[in-house]
Amino acid sequence: MRSLFRGQTKLFQNWLSASGAIVATAAFFAFLFLFLTDILATHGNPYVGLLAYIVAPVFFFSGSGLMWYGFWLHRRHVYKGDANVHPLIIDLTRVRDRRILQFFMGGAVAFLLVTAIGVTETYHYTESTGFCGETCHGPMHPERTAYLNSPHARVGCVECHVGSGAQYYVKAKLNGMHQLLATIANNYSRPIPTPIKNLRPAQETCEQCHWPSKLSGNLDRTYRHFLSDQTNSPFTVRLLLLVGASDINPVMANGIHWHINITNKVEYFASDPQRQIIPWVRVSHADGTSTVYRSPDFKGEPDPTQLRRMDCLDCHNRPAHRYSTPNESIDQAIATGAIDRSIPWVKSNLVAALTVRYETKPEAFQKISDRLRGVYKDNPAAEKIVAQAQHIYSQTFFPEMKADWRAYPDNKGHKEWPGCFRCHDGQHTTADAKRKIGGSECNSCHVILAQGSTPEDLKKLNSEGHTFFHVDAEYSDLSCNNCHTGGQIKE
Ligand code: HEC
Ligand code: HEC
Ligand code: HEC
Ligand code: HEC
Ligand code: HEC
Ligand code: HEC
C-alpha cells in the first residue's frame, strides 16, 4: 500500500475526502455502538441488526467512496496540470481558510451529533410498539388492534416476541429482516399464519411475568349470553374454573394448570399446521415411565421432530391478539348496554350483518348500514345500532388482511374451537384402550355454580356443580364447536 501511494496520500488532503472521512468515521462509531448493543442487550431487537449490519455499512462505504472520489478528482486536476500535488494547508492567518475551517468543523460536529442522536433514536424506535404495530401498519394492523383491546395492551410487542437470549434473538433478527423485505415488496401472506413457529418458549416470555408458582387458585367467571330469539333472551353461565389446586374435585387435585407443573411433561403431535387436530399425546411421568394416548383413527408413530412440548401457549394462544367472535362481541355490547336489548331480534340481526364476507372495510360499513337501516326503518335507534355494528366490525374484522376470528382459533376453552377437547374429548386412549386421558368429564375443569335466564336462576348456587342444561335444548356431547361457530349457529 505504502509504495503504491507513495507521494499520493497527499491527494486525500482535500475537503471532499475529509468530508468522506468524517461520514465514514461516524458510520464506524455508529456501527460499533449498534454492534455492542446488539450483542450485549438483554432484550434483543431484530431491527438493530438491520441498522448495524446494513444501514451503518452503507454509510461507511459511502463515506469511504467519497474519500476516494475526492482523491480521484484531485489527482485528475494534478495530472491535467490544474494544480500541484500539495497537501491541504490551512493557514489560520488567512481569513478564507479560517472561515472554511470553521464551517467544516461546525458541519462535522453537527453531523456526528446528528448521527449519534439518530442512531439511538432509531434504536429506541425499533424497540417500540409503534414501530411493530404502526409503521408496519398494513400487515400488523389486526394484531395491533386486538392487542390494544387485550389485557396485555401495556406490554411491549418485543416482551413476548423477541425477549432475551442469543438463539431466539438471531432467529428473530433474520425473521425481522425477512418481514421488512416482505412488507416493502408487499408479498406477505394474508392472513399472517398462526401459530408462529419460532416464537420464544413461554418460559422466557410469559413466565418472566407470570411465574408458575404464582398461579394458583380458582377463577369464578360469569359468561353472559343473549339468544337469537325475538326478545334476545339472556342466558348466563357462572363457572368456577378449577385453574389451581382444587379441593372441590379431589380426583383433579391439580387443576387446569397441572400441565405446567414442571414434573408433568406433556408432548403432542398435531397433524395440521394450526395445531387443531391432535391425534397423539405422550405424558412422561416423574418415575421415568410414559403413557401414550392416541385418537381412534391414528395408528402409526408421529415424526419425533414434529413433536411439541405443551406450554402456556397451547392454551393461551391468543393472550394479546384475540379476535372476538361476532356472537361474543354482540353479547358483550348488549350486556354493557351499548346495544339496547329491547330491540326485537337485535342479536340475530347484528350477527347476520357482521358475518357476511366483505372485501373491504368501506364496503362492509356501507352494506352493514344499508342492511340494518332496511331492517330497522322505523326504529329511532337505527342510527345507534349501525354505529355499534360498524364499531364492532372495525375492532374485530380486517378484510384486507383476511383476519378475523375464523382465521385465528383460540385454544383456551371448547365452545367455538376444539381447544381443550383436542385432547380431552374422551376419545384418546392408550393402545390397550384401557385408559383414556383423564380430566374429560364436564366437572373436571370447572363446575357450573349457576346458570339460567333470570336473577332467581342465578341465585341457585351449587358448589358441587349443576348439570349443564344448555338453554333447555339437546346438545350432543363434547363437540360444542360443531354447532357453535362464533357466528350463525348451525343446528
Ligand atoms: C402477551 C404477549 C404478546 C404481546 C405483548 C404481543 N404478542 Fe403478538 N403474539 C403473541 C402470541 C402468543 C401469538 C400467537 C403465537 C402462536 O400461536 O404461536 C402472537 C402472534 C402474533 C402475530 C402472528 C399472527 C397471529 O395473530 O397469530 C403477529 C403478527 C403479532 N403477534 C404481532 C404483534 C404486535 C405487532 C405486537 C405489539 C403491538 C404484539 N404482537 C404483542 C403474544 C404477544
Ligand atoms: C411484561 C409482563 C407480561 C408478560 C411478558 C406477559 N404478561 Fe400476561 N399479564 C400481564 C399483566 C400485567 C396482566 C394483568 C392485566 C390485567 O389485570 O388486566 C396479565 C394478564 C394475563 C392473563 C389474564 C388475562 C385475563 O383475561 O384476565 C393471562 C391468561 C396472561 N396474562 C397470559 C400470558 C401469556 C400466555 C403470556 C406469554 C405469551 C403473557 N401473559 C406474557 C403481564 C405480562
Ligand atoms: C391446559 C391449558 C393451560 C395451560 C397449559 C396454561 N394455562 Fe393458564 N389458564 C388456563 C385456563 C383455562 C385459565 C382460566 C380461564 C381464563 O383465563 O379464561 C387460565 C388462567 C390463567 C391466568 C389468569 C389467572 C387469574 O387469576 O386471572 C394466568 C395469568 C395464566 N393462566 C397464565 C398461564 C401461564 C403463564 C402459563 C404457562 C406457564 C399457563 N397459564 C398455562 C389454561 C391453561
Ligand atoms: C395436548 C393435549 C392436551 C390439551 C390441548 C389439554 N390437555 Fe389437559 N391434560 C392432558 C393430559 C395428557 C393430561 C393428563 C391426563 C392423564 O394422564 O390421565 C391432562 C390433564 C388435565 C387435567 C387433570 C389434572 C389433574 O389434576 O389430574 C385437567 C383439569 C386438564 N387437563 C384441563 C385442561 C384444559 C382446561 C385444557 C384446555 C384449556 C386442556 N386440559 C388442554 C392433555 C391435554
Ligand atoms: C378439559 C377441560 C374441560 C372439560 C372436560 C369441559 N370444559 Fe367446559 N370449559 C372449559 C374451559 C377452560 C372453559 C372456559 C373458556 C374460557 O373462559 O374462554 C369452559 C367453558 C364452558 C362453558 C361456558 C362457555 C360460555 O361461553 O358460556 C360451558 C357452558 C361449559 N364449559 C360446559 C361444559 C360441558 C357441558 C362439559 C361436558 C360436556 C364441559 N364444559 C367440559 C374446560 C372444560
Ligand atoms: C347440536 C348443536 C349444538 C351443540 C352440539 C351445542 N350447542 Fe350450545 N347452543 C345451540 C343452539 C342452537 C343454541 C341457541 C343459540 C341462540 O339462540 O342464539 C345454543 C346456545 C348455547 C349457549 C347460550 C347462547 C350462546 O350463543 O352462547 C351456550 C353457552 C352454549 N350453547 C354452550 C354450549 C356448549 C358448552 C356446548 C358443548 C358442551 C354446546 N353448547 C353444544 C346448539 C348447540
PDB file of N, CA, C and O in Angstrom, residues 211-221 239-248 252-258 260 316 444-446:
ATOM      1  N   TRP A 211     -44.928 -16.239  36.866  1.00  0.00           N
ATOM      2  CA  TRP A 211     -44.192 -17.458  37.166  1.00  0.00           C
ATOM      3  C   TRP A 211     -45.158 -18.505  37.699  1.00  0.00           C
ATOM      4  O   TRP A 211     -46.078 -18.186  38.457  1.00  0.00           O
ATOM      5  N   PRO A 212     -44.937 -19.759  37.298  1.00  0.00           N
ATOM      6  CA  PRO A 212     -45.937 -20.784  37.595  1.00  0.00           C
ATOM      7  C   PRO A 212     -46.302 -20.909  39.070  1.00  0.00           C
ATOM      8  O   PRO A 212     -47.468 -21.098  39.390  1.00  0.00           O
ATOM      9  N   SER A 213     -45.337 -20.761  39.975  1.00  0.00           N
ATOM     10  CA  SER A 213     -45.680 -20.952  41.385  1.00  0.00           C
ATOM     11  C   SER A 213     -46.661 -19.878  41.862  1.00  0.00           C
ATOM     12  O   SER A 213     -47.320 -20.022  42.880  1.00  0.00           O
ATOM     13  N   LYS A 214     -46.737 -18.790  41.111  1.00  0.00           N
ATOM     14  CA  LYS A 214     -47.659 -17.714  41.487  1.00  0.00           C
ATOM     15  C   LYS A 214     -49.085 -18.025  41.046  1.00  0.00           C
ATOM     16  O   LYS A 214     -50.033 -17.441  41.541  1.00  0.00           O
ATOM     17  N   LEU A 215     -49.203 -18.942  40.073  1.00  0.00           N
ATOM     18  CA  LEU A 215     -50.510 -19.203  39.503  1.00  0.00           C
ATOM     19  C   LEU A 215     -51.229 -20.256  40.321  1.00  0.00           C
ATOM     20  O   LEU A 215     -51.000 -21.437  40.167  1.00  0.00           O
ATOM     21  N   SER A 216     -52.095 -19.815  41.213  1.00  0.00           N
ATOM     22  CA  SER A 216     -52.839 -20.812  41.959  1.00  0.00           C
ATOM     23  C   SER A 216     -54.222 -20.269  42.227  1.00  0.00           C
ATOM     24  O   SER A 216     -54.493 -19.099  42.009  1.00  0.00           O
ATOM     25  N   GLY A 217     -55.078 -21.135  42.679  1.00  0.00           N
ATOM     26  CA  GLY A 217     -56.432 -20.694  42.981  1.00  0.00           C
ATOM     27  C   GLY A 217     -57.343 -20.854  41.781  1.00  0.00           C
ATOM     28  O   GLY A 217     -56.896 -21.066  40.659  1.00  0.00           O
ATOM     29  N   ASN A 218     -58.638 -20.766  42.057  1.00  0.00           N
ATOM     30  CA  ASN A 218     -59.627 -20.965  41.004  1.00  0.00           C
ATOM     31  C   ASN A 218     -60.259 -19.636  40.626  1.00  0.00           C
ATOM     32  O   ASN A 218     -60.151 -18.663  41.354  1.00  0.00           O
ATOM     33  N   LEU A 219     -60.908 -19.646  39.485  1.00  0.00           N
ATOM     34  CA  LEU A 219     -61.488 -18.400  38.988  1.00  0.00           C
ATOM     35  C   LEU A 219     -62.992 -18.538  38.863  1.00  0.00           C
ATOM     36  O   LEU A 219     -63.486 -19.505  38.304  1.00  0.00           O
ATOM     37  N   ASP A 220     -63.679 -17.541  39.352  1.00  0.00           N
ATOM     38  CA  ASP A 220     -65.131 -17.512  39.260  1.00  0.00           C
ATOM     39  C   ASP A 220     -65.480 -16.599  38.084  1.00  0.00           C
ATOM     40  O   ASP A 220     -65.261 -15.389  38.147  1.00  0.00           O
ATOM     41  N   ARG A 221     -65.948 -17.185  37.006  1.00  0.00           N
ATOM     42  CA  ARG A 221     -66.210 -16.386  35.797  1.00  0.00           C
ATOM     43  C   ARG A 221     -67.675 -16.483  35.399  1.00  0.00           C
ATOM     44  O   ARG A 221     -68.274 -17.572  35.466  1.00  0.00           O
ATOM     45  N   LEU A 239     -69.294 -20.079  36.022  1.00  0.00           N
ATOM     46  CA  LEU A 239     -68.418 -21.240  36.191  1.00  0.00           C
ATOM     47  C   LEU A 239     -67.393 -20.983  37.276  1.00  0.00           C
ATOM     48  O   LEU A 239     -66.898 -19.858  37.404  1.00  0.00           O
ATOM     49  N   LEU A 240     -67.035 -22.023  37.998  1.00  0.00           N
ATOM     50  CA  LEU A 240     -65.843 -21.958  38.824  1.00  0.00           C
ATOM     51  C   LEU A 240     -64.783 -22.750  38.067  1.00  0.00           C
ATOM     52  O   LEU A 240     -64.869 -23.981  37.960  1.00  0.00           O
ATOM     53  N   LEU A 241     -63.826 -22.028  37.483  1.00  0.00           N
ATOM     54  CA  LEU A 241     -62.777 -22.696  36.707  1.00  0.00           C
ATOM     55  C   LEU A 241     -61.701 -23.201  37.661  1.00  0.00           C
ATOM     56  O   LEU A 241     -61.125 -22.414  38.418  1.00  0.00           O
ATOM     57  N   LEU A 242     -61.449 -24.494  37.612  1.00  0.00           N
ATOM     58  CA  LEU A 242     -60.510 -25.098  38.560  1.00  0.00           C
ATOM     59  C   LEU A 242     -59.085 -24.944  38.025  1.00  0.00           C
ATOM     60  O   LEU A 242     -58.468 -25.899  37.576  1.00  0.00           O
ATOM     61  N   VAL A 243     -58.601 -23.722  38.067  1.00  0.00           N
ATOM     62  CA  VAL A 243     -57.290 -23.444  37.460  1.00  0.00           C
ATOM     63  C   VAL A 243     -56.160 -23.988  38.321  1.00  0.00           C
ATOM     64  O   VAL A 243     -55.258 -24.671  37.866  1.00  0.00           O
ATOM     65  N   GLY A 244     -56.228 -23.677  39.608  1.00  0.00           N
ATOM     66  CA  GLY A 244     -55.155 -24.099  40.501  1.00  0.00           C
ATOM     67  C   GLY A 244     -55.545 -25.360  41.236  1.00  0.00           C
ATOM     68  O   GLY A 244     -56.329 -26.164  40.744  1.00  0.00           O
ATOM     69  N   ALA A 245     -54.992 -25.548  42.431  1.00  0.00           N
ATOM     70  CA  ALA A 245     -55.321 -26.726  43.214  1.00  0.00           C
ATOM     71  C   ALA A 245     -56.813 -26.695  43.529  1.00  0.00           C
ATOM     72  O   ALA A 245     -57.365 -25.652  43.834  1.00  0.00           O
ATOM     73  N   SER A 246     -57.426 -27.854  43.404  1.00  0.00           N
ATOM     74  CA  SER A 246     -58.855 -27.888  43.609  1.00  0.00           C
ATOM     75  C   SER A 246     -59.208 -28.785  44.775  1.00  0.00           C
ATOM     76  O   SER A 246     -58.841 -29.953  44.813  1.00  0.00           O
ATOM     77  N   ASP A 247     -59.937 -28.219  45.745  1.00  0.00           N
ATOM     78  CA  ASP A 247     -60.383 -29.067  46.845  1.00  0.00           C
ATOM     79  C   ASP A 247     -61.783 -29.580  46.565  1.00  0.00           C
ATOM     80  O   ASP A 247     -62.330 -30.368  47.303  1.00  0.00           O
ATOM     81  N   ILE A 248     -62.369 -29.106  45.451  1.00  0.00           N
ATOM     82  CA  ILE A 248     -63.739 -29.475  45.149  1.00  0.00           C
ATOM     83  C   ILE A 248     -63.801 -30.863  44.536  1.00  0.00           C
ATOM     84  O   ILE A 248     -64.660 -31.674  44.829  1.00  0.00           O
ATOM     85  N   MET A 252     -59.142 -34.463  40.579  1.00  0.00           N
ATOM     86  CA  MET A 252     -58.420 -33.498  39.767  1.00  0.00           C
ATOM     87  C   MET A 252     -57.701 -32.502  40.670  1.00  0.00           C
ATOM     88  O   MET A 252     -57.805 -31.296  40.500  1.00  0.00           O
ATOM     89  N   ALA A 253     -56.982 -33.043  41.634  1.00  0.00           N
ATOM     90  CA  ALA A 253     -56.430 -32.193  42.679  1.00  0.00           C
ATOM     91  C   ALA A 253     -55.516 -31.094  42.154  1.00  0.00           C
ATOM     92  O   ALA A 253     -55.292 -30.102  42.823  1.00  0.00           O
ATOM     93  N   ASN A 254     -54.995 -31.280  40.948  1.00  0.00           N
ATOM     94  CA  ASN A 254     -54.010 -30.305  40.482  1.00  0.00           C
ATOM     95  C   ASN A 254     -54.579 -29.214  39.596  1.00  0.00           C
ATOM     96  O   ASN A 254     -53.906 -28.251  39.297  1.00  0.00           O
ATOM     97  N   GLY A 255     -55.791 -29.416  39.161  1.00  0.00           N
ATOM     98  CA  GLY A 255     -56.421 -28.360  38.376  1.00  0.00           C
ATOM     99  C   GLY A 255     -55.879 -28.213  36.966  1.00  0.00           C
ATOM    100  O   GLY A 255     -55.051 -28.987  36.504  1.00  0.00           O
ATOM    101  N   ILE A 256     -56.389 -27.173  36.299  1.00  0.00           N
ATOM    102  CA  ILE A 256     -56.075 -26.961  34.889  1.00  0.00           C
ATOM    103  C   ILE A 256     -54.592 -26.681  34.678  1.00  0.00           C
ATOM    104  O   ILE A 256     -53.994 -27.097  33.694  1.00  0.00           O
ATOM    105  N   HIS A 257     -53.972 -25.995  35.621  1.00  0.00           N
ATOM    106  CA  HIS A 257     -52.551 -25.683  35.452  1.00  0.00           C
ATOM    107  C   HIS A 257     -51.637 -26.867  35.781  1.00  0.00           C
ATOM    108  O   HIS A 257     -50.418 -26.708  35.855  1.00  0.00           O
ATOM    109  N   TRP A 258     -52.221 -28.042  35.947  1.00  0.00           N
ATOM    110  CA  TRP A 258     -51.440 -29.271  36.104  1.00  0.00           C
ATOM    111  C   TRP A 258     -50.398 -29.399  34.986  1.00  0.00           C
ATOM    112  O   TRP A 258     -49.258 -29.789  35.221  1.00  0.00           O
ATOM    113  N   ILE A 260     -48.600 -27.360  33.508  1.00  0.00           N
ATOM    114  CA  ILE A 260     -47.373 -26.562  33.541  1.00  0.00           C
ATOM    115  C   ILE A 260     -46.552 -26.838  34.789  1.00  0.00           C
ATOM    116  O   ILE A 260     -45.528 -26.209  35.013  1.00  0.00           O
ATOM    117  N   HIS A 316     -53.220 -20.695  26.125  1.00  0.00           N
ATOM    118  CA  HIS A 316     -53.319 -19.234  25.999  1.00  0.00           C
ATOM    119  C   HIS A 316     -52.649 -18.812  24.701  1.00  0.00           C
ATOM    120  O   HIS A 316     -51.617 -18.150  24.723  1.00  0.00           O
ATOM    121  N   SER A 444     -64.505 -31.836  35.335  1.00  0.00           N
ATOM    122  CA  SER A 444     -63.059 -31.943  35.571  1.00  0.00           C
ATOM    123  C   SER A 444     -62.381 -30.592  35.603  1.00  0.00           C
ATOM    124  O   SER A 444     -61.418 -30.383  36.338  1.00  0.00           O
ATOM    125  N   CYS A 445     -62.832 -29.692  34.759  1.00  0.00           N
ATOM    126  CA  CYS A 445     -62.129 -28.418  34.591  1.00  0.00           C
ATOM    127  C   CYS A 445     -62.871 -27.278  35.249  1.00  0.00           C
ATOM    128  O   CYS A 445     -62.303 -26.251  35.556  1.00  0.00           O
ATOM    129  N   HIS A 446     -64.159 -27.451  35.405  1.00  0.00           N
ATOM    130  CA  HIS A 446     -64.956 -26.395  36.025  1.00  0.00           C
ATOM    131  C   HIS A 446     -66.203 -27.004  36.626  1.00  0.00           C
ATOM    132  O   HIS A 446     -66.608 -28.104  36.249  1.00  0.00           O
TER     133      HIS A 446
END
